Amino acid sequence: MGFPDRIERTVELAHPPAAVWTALTTAEGLGTWFGDEAEIELRPGGPARVAWKEGFAVRMRVERVEEPRVFGYTWQIAGLADDDPRRTYVEFTLEPVAAGTRLTVVESGFAQLPEGEYEKAHDSNTQGWRQELGKLAAHLDAA
């Protein structure tokens, strides 16, 4: 039996797509809600990095930029060595709605992992997206 390969979350944000896009795709935005500091080169193939005060950092590679609708990147899988080539793909889709923006995030690529690594990474990121999307909403509300 295979593992579910993806995590999908959708939230409604009371902010226009341009504001959500900025929070997702700029160093200032990412470094406020997703980490404590960030760097990003917003172009396909561009490098990105997010770091937290606790000493954890993750490297990302921008894969898709279709402003202001779709933003995607690959990133390291938590718990694997820095030089491990396996990555998951994260894609944000922004849809304008009457109340602001419907944001959907899909992270895929977990099925490439063996059972023990899969469970740890999938469970951690499932909980992580729940928390991080709440932080994104709070960041936008405070702006």
JSON list of C-alpha atoms in Angstrom, two decimals:
[
{"chain": "A", "resi": 1, "resn": "MET", "atom": "CA", "xyz": [0.00, 0.00, 0.00]},
{"chain": "A", "resi": 2, "resn": "GLY", "atom": "CA", "xyz": [1.35, 3.41, -0.92]},
{"chain": "A", "resi": 3, "resn": "PHE", "atom": "CA", "xyz": [1.51, 6.50, 1.22]},
{"chain": "A", "resi": 4, "resn": "PRO", "atom": "CA", "xyz": [-0.48, 9.68, 0.54]},
{"chain": "A", "resi": 5, "resn": "ASP", "atom": "CA", "xyz": [1.95, 11.82, -1.43]},
{"chain": "A", "resi": 6, "resn": "ARG", "atom": "CA", "xyz": [0.58, 15.24, -0.55]},
{"chain": "A", "resi": 7, "resn": "ILE", "atom": "CA", "xyz": [-0.68, 17.64, 2.05]},
{"chain": "A", "resi": 8, "resn": "GLU", "atom": "CA", "xyz": [-3.31, 20.16, 0.95]},
{"chain": "A", "resi": 9, "resn": "ARG", "atom": "CA", "xyz": [-4.67, 23.12, 2.93]},
{"chain": "A", "resi": 10, "resn": "THR", "atom": "CA", "xyz": [-7.01, 25.92, 1.85]},
{"chain": "A", "resi": 11, "resn": "VAL", "atom": "CA", "xyz": [-7.63, 29.10, 3.81]},
{"chain": "A", "resi": 12, "resn": "GLU", "atom": "CA", "xyz": [-9.68, 32.22, 3.13]},
{"chain": "A", "resi": 13, "resn": "LEU", "atom": "CA", "xyz": [-7.77, 35.41, 3.85]},
{"chain": "A", "resi": 14, "resn": "ALA", "atom": "CA", "xyz": [-9.48, 38.80, 4.16]},
{"chain": "A", "resi": 15, "resn": "HIS", "atom": "CA", "xyz": [-6.75, 40.47, 2.09]},
{"chain": "A", "resi": 16, "resn": "PRO", "atom": "CA", "xyz": [-6.30, 41.08, -1.64]},
{"chain": "A", "resi": 17, "resn": "PRO", "atom": "CA", "xyz": [-4.14, 38.68, -3.66]},
{"chain": "A", "resi": 18, "resn": "ALA", "atom": "CA", "xyz": [-1.40, 41.32, -4.04]},
{"chain": "A", "resi": 19, "resn": "ALA", "atom": "CA", "xyz": [-0.90, 41.47, -0.25]},
{"chain": "A", "resi": 20, "resn": "VAL", "atom": "CA", "xyz": [-0.87, 37.67, 0.06]},
{"chain": "A", "resi": 21, "resn": "TRP", "atom": "CA", "xyz": [1.55, 37.40, -2.88]},
{"chain": "A", "resi": 22, "resn": "THR", "atom": "CA", "xyz": [3.95, 39.85, -1.20]},
{"chain": "A", "resi": 23, "resn": "ALA", "atom": "CA", "xyz": [3.83, 37.88, 2.06]},
{"chain": "A", "resi": 24, "resn": "LEU", "atom": "CA", "xyz": [4.65, 34.65, 0.19]},
{"chain": "A", "resi": 25, "resn": "THR", "atom": "CA", "xyz": [7.31, 35.84, -2.24]},
{"chain": "A", "resi": 26, "resn": "THR", "atom": "CA", "xyz": [9.45, 38.50, -0.56]},
{"chain": "A", "resi": 27, "resn": "ALA", "atom": "CA", "xyz": [12.21, 38.17, 2.00]},
{"chain": "A", "resi": 28, "resn": "GLU", "atom": "CA", "xyz": [10.41, 40.68, 4.23]},
{"chain": "A", "resi": 29, "resn": "GLY", "atom": "CA", "xyz": [7.17, 38.71, 4.06]},
{"chain": "A", "resi": 30, "resn": "LEU", "atom": "CA", "xyz": [8.63, 35.23, 4.53]},
{"chain": "A", "resi": 31, "resn": "GLY", "atom": "CA", "xyz": [10.95, 36.45, 7.27]},
{"chain": "A", "resi": 32, "resn": "THR", "atom": "CA", "xyz": [7.97, 37.70, 9.26]},
{"chain": "A", "resi": 33, "resn": "TRP", "atom": "CA", "xyz": [5.45, 34.84, 9.21]},
{"chain": "A", "resi": 34, "resn": "PHE", "atom": "CA", "xyz": [7.33, 31.78, 7.98]},
{"chain": "A", "resi": 35, "resn": "GLY", "atom": "CA", "xyz": [10.64, 32.27, 9.71]},
{"chain": "A", "resi": 36, "resn": "ASP", "atom": "CA", "xyz": [12.68, 34.92, 11.43]},
{"chain": "A", "resi": 37, "resn": "GLU", "atom": "CA", "xyz": [14.74, 35.87, 8.39]},
{"chain": "A", "resi": 38, "resn": "ALA", "atom": "CA", "xyz": [14.60, 35.00, 4.71]},
{"chain": "A", "resi": 39, "resn": "GLU", "atom": "CA", "xyz": [16.33, 35.47, 1.39]},
{"chain": "A", "resi": 40, "resn": "ILE", "atom": "CA", "xyz": [14.71, 34.86, -1.99]},
{"chain": "A", "resi": 41, "resn": "GLU", "atom": "CA", "xyz": [15.50, 35.36, -5.66]},
{"chain": "A", "resi": 42, "resn": "LEU", "atom": "CA", "xyz": [12.02, 35.40, -7.17]},
{"chain": "A", "resi": 43, "resn": "ARG", "atom": "CA", "xyz": [12.59, 33.63, -10.49]},
{"chain": "A", "resi": 44, "resn": "PRO", "atom": "CA", "xyz": [12.40, 30.00, -11.58]},
{"chain": "A", "resi": 45, "resn": "GLY", "atom": "CA", "xyz": [15.67, 28.41, -10.48]},
{"chain": "A", "resi": 46, "resn": "GLY", "atom": "CA", "xyz": [16.29, 31.16, -7.92]},
{"chain": "A", "resi": 47, "resn": "PRO", "atom": "CA", "xyz": [17.64, 30.23, -4.49]},
{"chain": "A", "resi": 48, "resn": "ALA", "atom": "CA", "xyz": [15.76, 30.96, -1.29]},
{"chain": "A", "resi": 49, "resn": "ARG", "atom": "CA", "xyz": [16.46, 30.38, 2.38]},
{"chain": "A", "resi": 50, "resn": "VAL", "atom": "CA", "xyz": [14.40, 30.72, 5.55]},
{"chain": "A", "resi": 51, "resn": "ALA", "atom": "CA", "xyz": [15.95, 30.65, 9.02]},
{"chain": "A", "resi": 52, "resn": "TRP", "atom": "CA", "xyz": [14.53, 30.57, 12.53]},
{"chain": "A", "resi": 53, "resn": "LYS", "atom": "CA", "xyz": [16.02, 31.98, 15.75]},
{"chain": "A", "resi": 54, "resn": "GLU", "atom": "CA", "xyz": [16.22, 28.47, 17.17]},
{"chain": "A", "resi": 55, "resn": "GLY", "atom": "CA", "xyz": [19.04, 27.76, 14.72]},
{"chain": "A", "resi": 56, "resn": "PHE", "atom": "CA", "xyz": [17.09, 25.83, 12.10]},
{"chain": "A", "resi": 57, "resn": "ALA", "atom": "CA", "xyz": [17.33, 26.90, 8.45]},
{"chain": "A", "resi": 58, "resn": "VAL", "atom": "CA", "xyz": [16.01, 25.47, 5.20]},
{"chain": "A", "resi": 59, "resn": "ARG", "atom": "CA", "xyz": [17.17, 26.01, 1.64]},
{"chain": "A", "resi": 60, "resn": "MET", "atom": "CA", "xyz": [14.64, 26.24, -1.14]},
{"chain": "A", "resi": 61, "resn": "ARG", "atom": "CA", "xyz": [14.70, 26.51, -4.93]},
{"chain": "A", "resi": 62, "resn": "VAL", "atom": "CA", "xyz": [12.05, 28.63, -6.63]},
{"chain": "A", "resi": 63, "resn": "GLU", "atom": "CA", "xyz": [10.36, 26.53, -9.31]},
{"chain": "A", "resi": 64, "resn": "ARG", "atom": "CA", "xyz": [7.27, 28.44, -10.43]},
{"chain": "A", "resi": 65, "resn": "VAL", "atom": "CA", "xyz": [6.40, 32.14, -10.46]},
{"chain": "A", "resi": 66, "resn": "GLU", "atom": "CA", "xyz": [3.15, 33.22, -12.09]},
{"chain": "A", "resi": 67, "resn": "GLU", "atom": "CA", "xyz": [2.40, 36.52, -10.38]},
{"chain": "A", "resi": 68, "resn": "PRO", "atom": "CA", "xyz": [-0.04, 37.00, -8.71]},
{"chain": "A", "resi": 69, "resn": "ARG", "atom": "CA", "xyz": [-1.54, 33.52, -8.95]},
{"chain": "A", "resi": 70, "resn": "VAL", "atom": "CA", "xyz": [0.97, 30.68, -8.45]},
{"chain": "A", "resi": 71, "resn": "PHE", "atom": "CA", "xyz": [4.22, 30.39, -6.51]},
{"chain": "A", "resi": 72, "resn": "GLY", "atom": "CA", "xyz": [6.09, 27.11, -6.08]},
{"chain": "A", "resi": 73, "resn": "TYR", "atom": "CA", "xyz": [9.38, 25.88, -4.68]},
{"chain": "A", "resi": 74, "resn": "THR", "atom": "CA", "xyz": [11.20, 22.71, -3.71]},
{"chain": "A", "resi": 75, "resn": "TRP", "atom": "CA", "xyz": [12.79, 22.34, -0.32]},
{"chain": "A", "resi": 76, "resn": "GLN", "atom": "CA", "xyz": [14.69, 20.01, 1.92]},
{"chain": "A", "resi": 77, "resn": "ILE", "atom": "CA", "xyz": [12.79, 17.34, 3.78]},
{"chain": "A", "resi": 78, "resn": "ALA", "atom": "CA", "xyz": [13.12, 17.78, 7.53]},
{"chain": "A", "resi": 79, "resn": "GLY", "atom": "CA", "xyz": [15.15, 15.04, 9.16]},
{"chain": "A", "resi": 80, "resn": "LEU", "atom": "CA", "xyz": [17.20, 14.18, 6.06]},
{"chain": "A", "resi": 81, "resn": "ALA", "atom": "CA", "xyz": [20.85, 15.13, 5.63]},
{"chain": "A", "resi": 82, "resn": "ASP", "atom": "CA", "xyz": [21.53, 18.49, 3.97]},
{"chain": "A", "resi": 83, "resn": "ASP", "atom": "CA", "xyz": [23.12, 16.73, 0.99]},
{"chain": "A", "resi": 84, "resn": "ASP", "atom": "CA", "xyz": [20.20, 14.33, 0.48]},
{"chain": "A", "resi": 85, "resn": "PRO", "atom": "CA", "xyz": [18.80, 15.10, -3.00]},
{"chain": "A", "resi": 86, "resn": "ARG", "atom": "CA", "xyz": [15.17, 14.26, -2.14]},
{"chain": "A", "resi": 87, "resn": "ARG", "atom": "CA", "xyz": [12.89, 17.29, -1.92]},
{"chain": "A", "resi": 88, "resn": "THR", "atom": "CA", "xyz": [9.20, 18.03, -1.69]},
{"chain": "A", "resi": 89, "resn": "TYR", "atom": "CA", "xyz": [7.44, 20.54, -3.91]},
{"chain": "A", "resi": 90, "resn": "VAL", "atom": "CA", "xyz": [5.29, 23.27, -2.33]},
{"chain": "A", "resi": 91, "resn": "GLU", "atom": "CA", "xyz": [2.85, 25.24, -4.45]},
{"chain": "A", "resi": 92, "resn": "PHE", "atom": "CA", "xyz": [0.68, 28.15, -3.39]},
{"chain": "A", "resi": 93, "resn": "THR", "atom": "CA", "xyz": [-2.33, 29.05, -5.53]},
{"chain": "A", "resi": 94, "resn": "LEU", "atom": "CA", "xyz": [-4.06, 32.38, -4.94]},
{"chain": "A", "resi": 95, "resn": "GLU", "atom": "CA", "xyz": [-7.63, 32.92, -6.09]},
{"chain": "A", "resi": 96, "resn": "PRO", "atom": "CA", "xyz": [-9.43, 36.24, -5.70]},
{"chain": "A", "resi": 97, "resn": "VAL", "atom": "CA", "xyz": [-12.76, 35.90, -3.89]},
{"chain": "A", "resi": 98, "resn": "ALA", "atom": "CA", "xyz": [-15.29, 38.45, -2.67]},
{"chain": "A", "resi": 99, "resn": "ALA", "atom": "CA", "xyz": [-13.82, 38.46, 0.86]},
{"chain": "A", "resi": 100, "resn": "GLY", "atom": "CA", "xyz": [-10.18, 38.63, -0.29]},
{"chain": "A", "resi": 101, "resn": "THR", "atom": "CA", "xyz": [-8.09, 35.62, -1.31]},
{"chain": "A", "resi": 102, "resn": "ARG", "atom": "CA", "xyz": [-8.57, 31.88, -1.25]},
{"chain": "A", "resi": 103, "resn": "LEU", "atom": "CA", "xyz": [-5.09, 30.43, -0.71]},
{"chain": "A", "resi": 104, "resn": "THR", "atom": "CA", "xyz": [-4.38, 26.77, -1.35]},
{"chain": "A", "resi": 105, "resn": "VAL", "atom": "CA", "xyz": [-1.04, 25.22, -0.45]},
{"chain": "A", "resi": 106, "resn": "VAL", "atom": "CA", "xyz": [-0.11, 21.76, -1.69]},
{"chain": "A", "resi": 107, "resn": "GLU", "atom": "CA", "xyz": [3.08, 20.01, -0.66]},
{"chain": "A", "resi": 108, "resn": "SER", "atom": "CA", "xyz": [3.88, 16.82, -2.57]},
{"chain": "A", "resi": 109, "resn": "GLY", "atom": "CA", "xyz": [6.68, 14.31, -2.86]},
{"chain": "A", "resi": 110, "resn": "PHE", "atom": "CA", "xyz": [6.41, 12.43, 0.41]},
{"chain": "A", "resi": 111, "resn": "ALA", "atom": "CA", "xyz": [5.84, 9.01, -1.20]},
{"chain": "A", "resi": 112, "resn": "GLN", "atom": "CA", "xyz": [9.51, 8.87, -2.24]},
{"chain": "A", "resi": 113, "resn": "LEU", "atom": "CA", "xyz": [10.45, 8.29, 1.41]},
{"chain": "A", "resi": 114, "resn": "PRO", "atom": "CA", "xyz": [10.61, 4.95, 3.22]},
{"chain": "A", "resi": 115, "resn": "GLU", "atom": "CA", "xyz": [7.98, 4.35, 5.90]},
{"chain": "A", "resi": 116, "resn": "GLY", "atom": "CA", "xyz": [9.82, 5.69, 8.98]},
{"chain": "A", "resi": 117, "resn": "GLU", "atom": "CA", "xyz": [11.04, 8.84, 7.24]},
{"chain": "A", "resi": 118, "resn": "TYR", "atom": "CA", "xyz": [7.71, 9.30, 5.48]},
{"chain": "A", "resi": 119, "resn": "GLU", "atom": "CA", "xyz": [5.65, 9.24, 8.67]},
{"chain": "A", "resi": 120, "resn": "LYS", "atom": "CA", "xyz": [7.93, 11.72, 10.42]},
{"chain": "A", "resi": 121, "resn": "ALA", "atom": "CA", "xyz": [8.11, 14.18, 7.50]},
{"chain": "A", "resi": 122, "resn": "HIS", "atom": "CA", "xyz": [4.43, 13.97, 6.50]},
{"chain": "A", "resi": 123, "resn": "ASP", "atom": "CA", "xyz": [3.13, 14.29, 10.07]},
{"chain": "A", "resi": 124, "resn": "SER", "atom": "CA", "xyz": [5.52, 17.15, 10.88]},
{"chain": "A", "resi": 125, "resn": "ASN", "atom": "CA", "xyz": [4.65, 19.11, 7.76]},
{"chain": "A", "resi": 126, "resn": "THR", "atom": "CA", "xyz": [0.91, 18.46, 8.13]},
{"chain": "A", "resi": 127, "resn": "GLN", "atom": "CA", "xyz": [1.04, 20.08, 11.58]},
{"chain": "A", "resi": 128, "resn": "GLY", "atom": "CA", "xyz": [3.50, 22.70, 10.35]},
{"chain": "A", "resi": 129, "resn": "TRP", "atom": "CA", "xyz": [1.25, 23.97, 7.54]},
{"chain": "A", "resi": 130, "resn": "ARG", "atom": "CA", "xyz": [-1.66, 24.29, 9.95]},
{"chain": "A", "resi": 131, "resn": "GLN", "atom": "CA", "xyz": [0.49, 26.49, 12.22]},
{"chain": "A", "resi": 132, "resn": "GLU", "atom": "CA", "xyz": [2.25, 28.44, 9.48]},
{"chain": "A", "resi": 133, "resn": "LEU", "atom": "CA", "xyz": [-0.95, 29.36, 7.65]},
{"chain": "A", "resi": 134, "resn": "GLY", "atom": "CA", "xyz": [-2.31, 30.68, 10.94]},
{"chain": "A", "resi": 135, "resn": "LYS", "atom": "CA", "xyz": [0.85, 32.80, 11.27]},
{"chain": "A", "resi": 136, "resn": "LEU", "atom": "CA", "xyz": [0.38, 34.05, 7.71]},
{"chain": "A", "resi": 137, "resn": "ALA", "atom": "CA", "xyz": [-3.19, 35.15, 8.49]},
{"chain": "A", "resi": 138, "resn": "ALA", "atom": "CA", "xyz": [-2.03, 36.90, 11.68]},
{"chain": "A", "resi": 139, "resn": "HIS", "atom": "CA", "xyz": [0.80, 38.64, 9.79]},
{"chain": "A", "resi": 140, "resn": "LEU", "atom": "CA", "xyz": [-1.60, 39.93, 7.14]},
{"chain": "A", "resi": 141, "resn": "ASP", "atom": "CA", "xyz": [-4.14, 41.03, 9.76]},
{"chain": "A", "resi": 142, "resn": "ALA", "atom": "CA", "xyz": [-1.45, 42.98, 11.63]},
{"chain": "A", "resi": 143, "resn": "ALA", "atom": "CA", "xyz": [-0.26, 44.81, 8.50]}
]
